[in-house]
Short mmCIF file of C-alpha atoms in Angstrom, two decimals:
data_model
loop_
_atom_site.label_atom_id
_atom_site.label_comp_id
_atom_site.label_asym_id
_atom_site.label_seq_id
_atom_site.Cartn_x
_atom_site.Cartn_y
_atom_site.Cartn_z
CA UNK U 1 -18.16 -15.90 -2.84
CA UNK U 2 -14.59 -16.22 -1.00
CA UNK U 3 -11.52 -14.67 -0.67
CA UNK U 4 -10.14 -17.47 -3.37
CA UNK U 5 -7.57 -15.23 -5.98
CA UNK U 6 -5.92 -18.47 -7.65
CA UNK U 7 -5.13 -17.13 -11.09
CA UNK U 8 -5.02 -14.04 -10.06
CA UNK U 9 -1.91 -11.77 -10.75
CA UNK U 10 -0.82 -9.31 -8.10
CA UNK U 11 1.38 -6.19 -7.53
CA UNK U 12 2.55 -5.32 -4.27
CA UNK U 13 4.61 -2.66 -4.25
CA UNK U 14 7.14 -1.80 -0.94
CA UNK U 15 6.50 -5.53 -0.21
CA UNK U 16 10.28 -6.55 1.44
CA UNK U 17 9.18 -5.76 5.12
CA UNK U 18 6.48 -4.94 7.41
CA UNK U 19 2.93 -4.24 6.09
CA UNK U 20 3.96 -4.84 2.68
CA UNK U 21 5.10 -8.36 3.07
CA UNK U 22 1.96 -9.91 5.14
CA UNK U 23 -0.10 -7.76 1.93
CA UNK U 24 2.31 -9.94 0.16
CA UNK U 25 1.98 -13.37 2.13
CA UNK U 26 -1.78 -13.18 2.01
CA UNK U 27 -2.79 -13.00 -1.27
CA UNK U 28 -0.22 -15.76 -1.72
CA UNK U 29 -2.19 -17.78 0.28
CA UNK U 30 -4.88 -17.33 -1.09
CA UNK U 31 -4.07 -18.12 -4.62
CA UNK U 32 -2.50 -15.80 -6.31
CA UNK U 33 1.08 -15.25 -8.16
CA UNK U 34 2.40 -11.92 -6.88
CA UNK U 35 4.64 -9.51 -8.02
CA UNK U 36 6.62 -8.03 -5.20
CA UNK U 37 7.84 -5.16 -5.37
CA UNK U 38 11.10 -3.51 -3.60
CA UNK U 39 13.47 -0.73 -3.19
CA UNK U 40 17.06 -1.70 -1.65
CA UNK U 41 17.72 -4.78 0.20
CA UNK U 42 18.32 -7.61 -2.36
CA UNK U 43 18.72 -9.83 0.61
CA UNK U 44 15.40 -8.80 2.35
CA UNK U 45 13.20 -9.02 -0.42
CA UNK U 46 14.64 -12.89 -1.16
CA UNK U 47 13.82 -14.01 2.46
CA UNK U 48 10.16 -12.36 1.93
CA UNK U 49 10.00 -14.31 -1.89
CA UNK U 50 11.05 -17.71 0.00
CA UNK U 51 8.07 -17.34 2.58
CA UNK U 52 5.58 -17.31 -0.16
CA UNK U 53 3.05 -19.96 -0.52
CA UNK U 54 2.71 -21.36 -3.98
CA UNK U 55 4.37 -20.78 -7.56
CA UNK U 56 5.08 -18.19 -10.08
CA UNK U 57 5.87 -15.12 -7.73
CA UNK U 58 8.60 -12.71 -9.09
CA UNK U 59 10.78 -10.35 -7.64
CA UNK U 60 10.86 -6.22 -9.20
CA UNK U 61 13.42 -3.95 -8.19
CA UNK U 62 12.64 -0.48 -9.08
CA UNK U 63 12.21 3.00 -7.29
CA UNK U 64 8.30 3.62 -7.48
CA UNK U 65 8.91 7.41 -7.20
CA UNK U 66 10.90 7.62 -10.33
CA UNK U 67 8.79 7.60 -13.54
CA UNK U 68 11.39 5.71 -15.75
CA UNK U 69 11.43 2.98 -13.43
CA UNK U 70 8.04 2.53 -12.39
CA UNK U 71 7.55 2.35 -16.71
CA UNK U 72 10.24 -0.43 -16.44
CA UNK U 73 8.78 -2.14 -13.61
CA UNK U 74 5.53 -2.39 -15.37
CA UNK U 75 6.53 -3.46 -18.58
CA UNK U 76 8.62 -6.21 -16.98
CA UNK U 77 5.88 -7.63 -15.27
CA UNK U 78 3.22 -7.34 -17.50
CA UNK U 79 5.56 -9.51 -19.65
CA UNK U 80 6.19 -12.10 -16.90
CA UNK U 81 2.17 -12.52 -16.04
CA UNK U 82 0.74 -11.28 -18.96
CA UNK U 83 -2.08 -8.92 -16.77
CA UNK U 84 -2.34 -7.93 -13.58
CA UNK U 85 -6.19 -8.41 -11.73
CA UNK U 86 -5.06 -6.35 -8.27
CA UNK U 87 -2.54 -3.87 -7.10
CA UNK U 88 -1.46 -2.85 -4.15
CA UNK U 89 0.09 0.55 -4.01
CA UNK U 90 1.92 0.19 -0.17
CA UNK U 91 5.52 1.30 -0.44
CA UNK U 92 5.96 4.37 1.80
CA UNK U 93 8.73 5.96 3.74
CA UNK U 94 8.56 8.91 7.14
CA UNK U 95 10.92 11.66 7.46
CA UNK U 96 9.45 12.99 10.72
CA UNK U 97 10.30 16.54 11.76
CA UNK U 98 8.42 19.56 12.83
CA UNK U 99 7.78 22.16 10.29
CA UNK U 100 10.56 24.78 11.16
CA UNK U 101 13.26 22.32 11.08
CA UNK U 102 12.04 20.24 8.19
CA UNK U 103 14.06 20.16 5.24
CA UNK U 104 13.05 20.85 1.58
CA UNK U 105 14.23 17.51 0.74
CA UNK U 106 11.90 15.83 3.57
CA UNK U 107 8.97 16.90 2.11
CA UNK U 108 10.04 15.85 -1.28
CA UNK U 109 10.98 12.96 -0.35
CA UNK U 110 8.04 11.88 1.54
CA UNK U 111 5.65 13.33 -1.30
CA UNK U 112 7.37 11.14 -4.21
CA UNK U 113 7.67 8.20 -2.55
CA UNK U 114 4.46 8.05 -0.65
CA UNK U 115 2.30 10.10 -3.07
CA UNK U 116 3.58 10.28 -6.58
CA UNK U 117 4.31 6.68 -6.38
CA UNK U 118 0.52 5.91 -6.38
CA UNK U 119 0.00 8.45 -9.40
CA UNK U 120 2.85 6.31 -11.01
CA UNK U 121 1.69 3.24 -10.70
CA UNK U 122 -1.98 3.68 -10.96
CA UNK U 123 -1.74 4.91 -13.96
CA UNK U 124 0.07 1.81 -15.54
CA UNK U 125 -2.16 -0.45 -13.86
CA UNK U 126 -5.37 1.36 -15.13
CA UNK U 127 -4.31 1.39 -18.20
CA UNK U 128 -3.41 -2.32 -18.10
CA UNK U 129 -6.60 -3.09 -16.67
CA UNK U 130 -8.91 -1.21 -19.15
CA UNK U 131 -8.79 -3.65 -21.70
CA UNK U 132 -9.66 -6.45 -19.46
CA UNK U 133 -12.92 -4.05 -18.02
CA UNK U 134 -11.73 -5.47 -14.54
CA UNK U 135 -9.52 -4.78 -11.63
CA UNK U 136 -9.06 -3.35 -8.20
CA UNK U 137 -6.55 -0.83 -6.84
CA UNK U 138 -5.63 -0.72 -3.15
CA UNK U 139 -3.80 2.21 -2.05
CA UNK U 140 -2.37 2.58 1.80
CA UNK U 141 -3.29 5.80 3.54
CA UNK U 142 -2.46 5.73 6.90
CA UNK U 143 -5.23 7.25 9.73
CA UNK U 144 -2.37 10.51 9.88
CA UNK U 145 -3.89 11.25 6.84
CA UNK U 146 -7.49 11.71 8.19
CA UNK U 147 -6.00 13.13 11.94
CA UNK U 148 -2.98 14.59 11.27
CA UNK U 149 0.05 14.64 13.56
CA UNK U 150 2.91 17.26 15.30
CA UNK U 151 6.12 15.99 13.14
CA UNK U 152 4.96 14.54 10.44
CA UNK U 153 3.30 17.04 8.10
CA UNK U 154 5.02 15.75 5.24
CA UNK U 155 3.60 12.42 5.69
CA UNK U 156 -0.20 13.54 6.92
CA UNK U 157 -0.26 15.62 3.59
CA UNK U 158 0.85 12.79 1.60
CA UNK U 159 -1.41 10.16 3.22
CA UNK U 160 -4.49 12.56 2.65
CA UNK U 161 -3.63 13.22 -0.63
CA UNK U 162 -3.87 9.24 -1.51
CA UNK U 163 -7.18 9.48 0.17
CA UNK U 164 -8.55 12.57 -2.69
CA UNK U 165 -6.22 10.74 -5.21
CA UNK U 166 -8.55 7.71 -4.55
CA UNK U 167 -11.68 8.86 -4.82
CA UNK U 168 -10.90 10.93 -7.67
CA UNK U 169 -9.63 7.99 -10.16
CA UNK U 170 -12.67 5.71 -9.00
CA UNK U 171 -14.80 8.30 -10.43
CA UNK U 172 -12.89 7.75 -13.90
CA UNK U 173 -12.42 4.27 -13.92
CA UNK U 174 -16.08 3.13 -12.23
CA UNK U 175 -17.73 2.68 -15.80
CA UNK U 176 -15.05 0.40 -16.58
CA UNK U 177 -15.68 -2.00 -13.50
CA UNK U 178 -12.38 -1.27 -12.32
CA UNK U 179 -12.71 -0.81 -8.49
CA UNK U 180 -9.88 1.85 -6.38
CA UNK U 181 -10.26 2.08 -2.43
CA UNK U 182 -8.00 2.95 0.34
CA UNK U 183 -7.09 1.17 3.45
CA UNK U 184 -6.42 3.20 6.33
CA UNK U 185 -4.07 1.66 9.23
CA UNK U 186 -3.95 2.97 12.32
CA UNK U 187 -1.00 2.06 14.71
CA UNK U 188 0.35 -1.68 13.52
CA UNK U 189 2.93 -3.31 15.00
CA UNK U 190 5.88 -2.83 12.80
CA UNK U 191 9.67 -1.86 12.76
CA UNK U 192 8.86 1.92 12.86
CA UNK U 193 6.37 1.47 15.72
CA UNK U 194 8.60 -0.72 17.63
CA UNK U 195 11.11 1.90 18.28
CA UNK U 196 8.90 3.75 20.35
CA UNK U 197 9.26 4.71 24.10
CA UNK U 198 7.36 2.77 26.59
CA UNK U 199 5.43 6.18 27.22
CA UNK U 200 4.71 7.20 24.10
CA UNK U 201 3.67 3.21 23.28
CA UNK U 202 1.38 3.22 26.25
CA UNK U 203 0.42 6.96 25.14
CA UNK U 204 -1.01 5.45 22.12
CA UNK U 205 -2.47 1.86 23.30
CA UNK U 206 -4.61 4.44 25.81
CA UNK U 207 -6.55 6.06 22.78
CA UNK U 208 -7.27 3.05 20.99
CA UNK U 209 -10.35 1.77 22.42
CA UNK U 210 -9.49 -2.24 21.34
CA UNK U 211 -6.38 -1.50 24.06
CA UNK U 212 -3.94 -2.86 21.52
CA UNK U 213 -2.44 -2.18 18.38
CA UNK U 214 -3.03 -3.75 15.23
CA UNK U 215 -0.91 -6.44 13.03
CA UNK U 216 0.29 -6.23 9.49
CA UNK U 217 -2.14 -9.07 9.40
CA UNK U 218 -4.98 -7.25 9.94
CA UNK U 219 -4.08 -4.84 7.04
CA UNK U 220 -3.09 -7.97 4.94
CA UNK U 221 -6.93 -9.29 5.74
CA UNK U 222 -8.57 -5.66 4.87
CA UNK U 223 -6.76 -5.70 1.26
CA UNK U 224 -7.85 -8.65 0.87
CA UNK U 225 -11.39 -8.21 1.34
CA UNK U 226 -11.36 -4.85 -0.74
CA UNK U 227 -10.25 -7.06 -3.57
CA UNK U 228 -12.63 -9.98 -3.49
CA UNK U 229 -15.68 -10.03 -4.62
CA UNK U 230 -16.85 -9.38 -1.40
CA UNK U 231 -16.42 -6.09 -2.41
CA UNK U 232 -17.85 -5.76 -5.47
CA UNK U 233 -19.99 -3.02 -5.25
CA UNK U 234 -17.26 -0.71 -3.29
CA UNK U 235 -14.91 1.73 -5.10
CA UNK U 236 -13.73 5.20 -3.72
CA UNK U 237 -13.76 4.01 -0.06
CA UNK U 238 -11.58 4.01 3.09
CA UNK U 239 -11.21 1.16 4.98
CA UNK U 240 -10.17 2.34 8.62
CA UNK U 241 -8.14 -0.44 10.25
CA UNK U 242 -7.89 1.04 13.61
CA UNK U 243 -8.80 -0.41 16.67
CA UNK U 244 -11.76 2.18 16.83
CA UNK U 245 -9.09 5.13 17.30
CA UNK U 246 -10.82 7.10 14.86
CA UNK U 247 -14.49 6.50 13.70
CA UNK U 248 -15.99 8.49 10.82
#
């Protein structure tokens, strides 16, 4: 057994930057046509496309927090690869504030995008994927979800919530050897982490016992193994990518 997906369809969703894209990149590599997934930038999500190894990847534009368009999405690329073997729920945004100054439409925000996005799309994809009797869901939590963190309630609550959401649809789906797990990054080097302060960077690198933090690769390599069959005998789990910051 290997981490070999050729002709294997994949959905990555928030896939134009960061951890998204290496998700994105990887399972390229290793074989498989993906479906990436994006929000905005047009331009962004081309440059990501053109880095792909391979053939027969696709671009989807369409707001995973909005019902209607996550529908769309689906449709559209169940039609262009005719199934889809792994899925990738990633997309995520922050609004960071702390509670007494954080706006209605924070929270909101946060909690469709982050949250209902997985309930949206993992709902298609199981569907999809009970007639086939095979599949695996990846959804990113984020260790805030298991730790918590001053400013970013919204986003802890959200995170944790993937976490119960998780283990709640393996439950349904395990009789149908469909396969959901989580992957939960710690601090990985990526646009939001870069625009840190020196002391709040070297705050950080002096709780994580591996003394640096992680790459989108090493996220990239955990969804992959959660979606091999490696991992065949794994469903409801969290994967803590972390540098040993939090063990459970």
């Amino acid at each position: 057994m290997n981490l070999d997906f050729k002709n294997k369809n994949v959905l990555v969703t928030g896939a134009s930057r960061g951890i998204g894209s290496s998700i994105a990149f990887a399972f390229a590599q290793a074989g498989a046509r993906i479906a990436l997934n994006y929000a905005s930038s047009d331009e962004r999500a081309q440059e990501v496309l053109k880095t792909l190894p391979g053939s027969g990847h696709g671009l989807y534009k369409f707001d995973v927090a909005q019902a209607d368009q996550v529908e769309g999405g689906i449709e559209k690329i169940l039609k262009d690869f005719g199934s889809l073997q792994v899925v990738v729920n990633n997309a995520g945004i922050t609004r960071d504030q702390i509670l007494l100054r954080m706006k209605e439409d924070d929270w909101d925000q946060v909690m469709q995008t982050n949250l209902k996005s997985v309930f949206l799309v993992t709902r298609l994809a199981v569907k999809s994927m009970l007639k086939a009797r095979h599949g695996s869901i990846i959804n990113v939590s984020s260790i805030i979800g298991q730790t918590g963190q001053a400013g970013q309630s919204n986003y802890a609550a959200a995170k944790a919530g993937i976490i119960a959401f998780t283990k709640s649809i393996a439950l349904e789906v395990a009789s149908r050897s469909i396969r959901i797990n989580c992957i939960a990054p710690g601090f990985i080097e990526t646009d939001m982490t870069k625009s840190l302060s020196e002391d709040v960077r070297k705050g950080i690198l002096d709780r994580v016992p591996m003394g640096s933090m992680g790459k989108p690769e090493d996220i990239a390599g955990g969804c992959l193994f959660l979606a091999s069959p490696l991992a065949s005998y794994i469903t409801g789990h969290t994967l803590d990518v972390n540098g040993g910051l939090l063990m459970n």
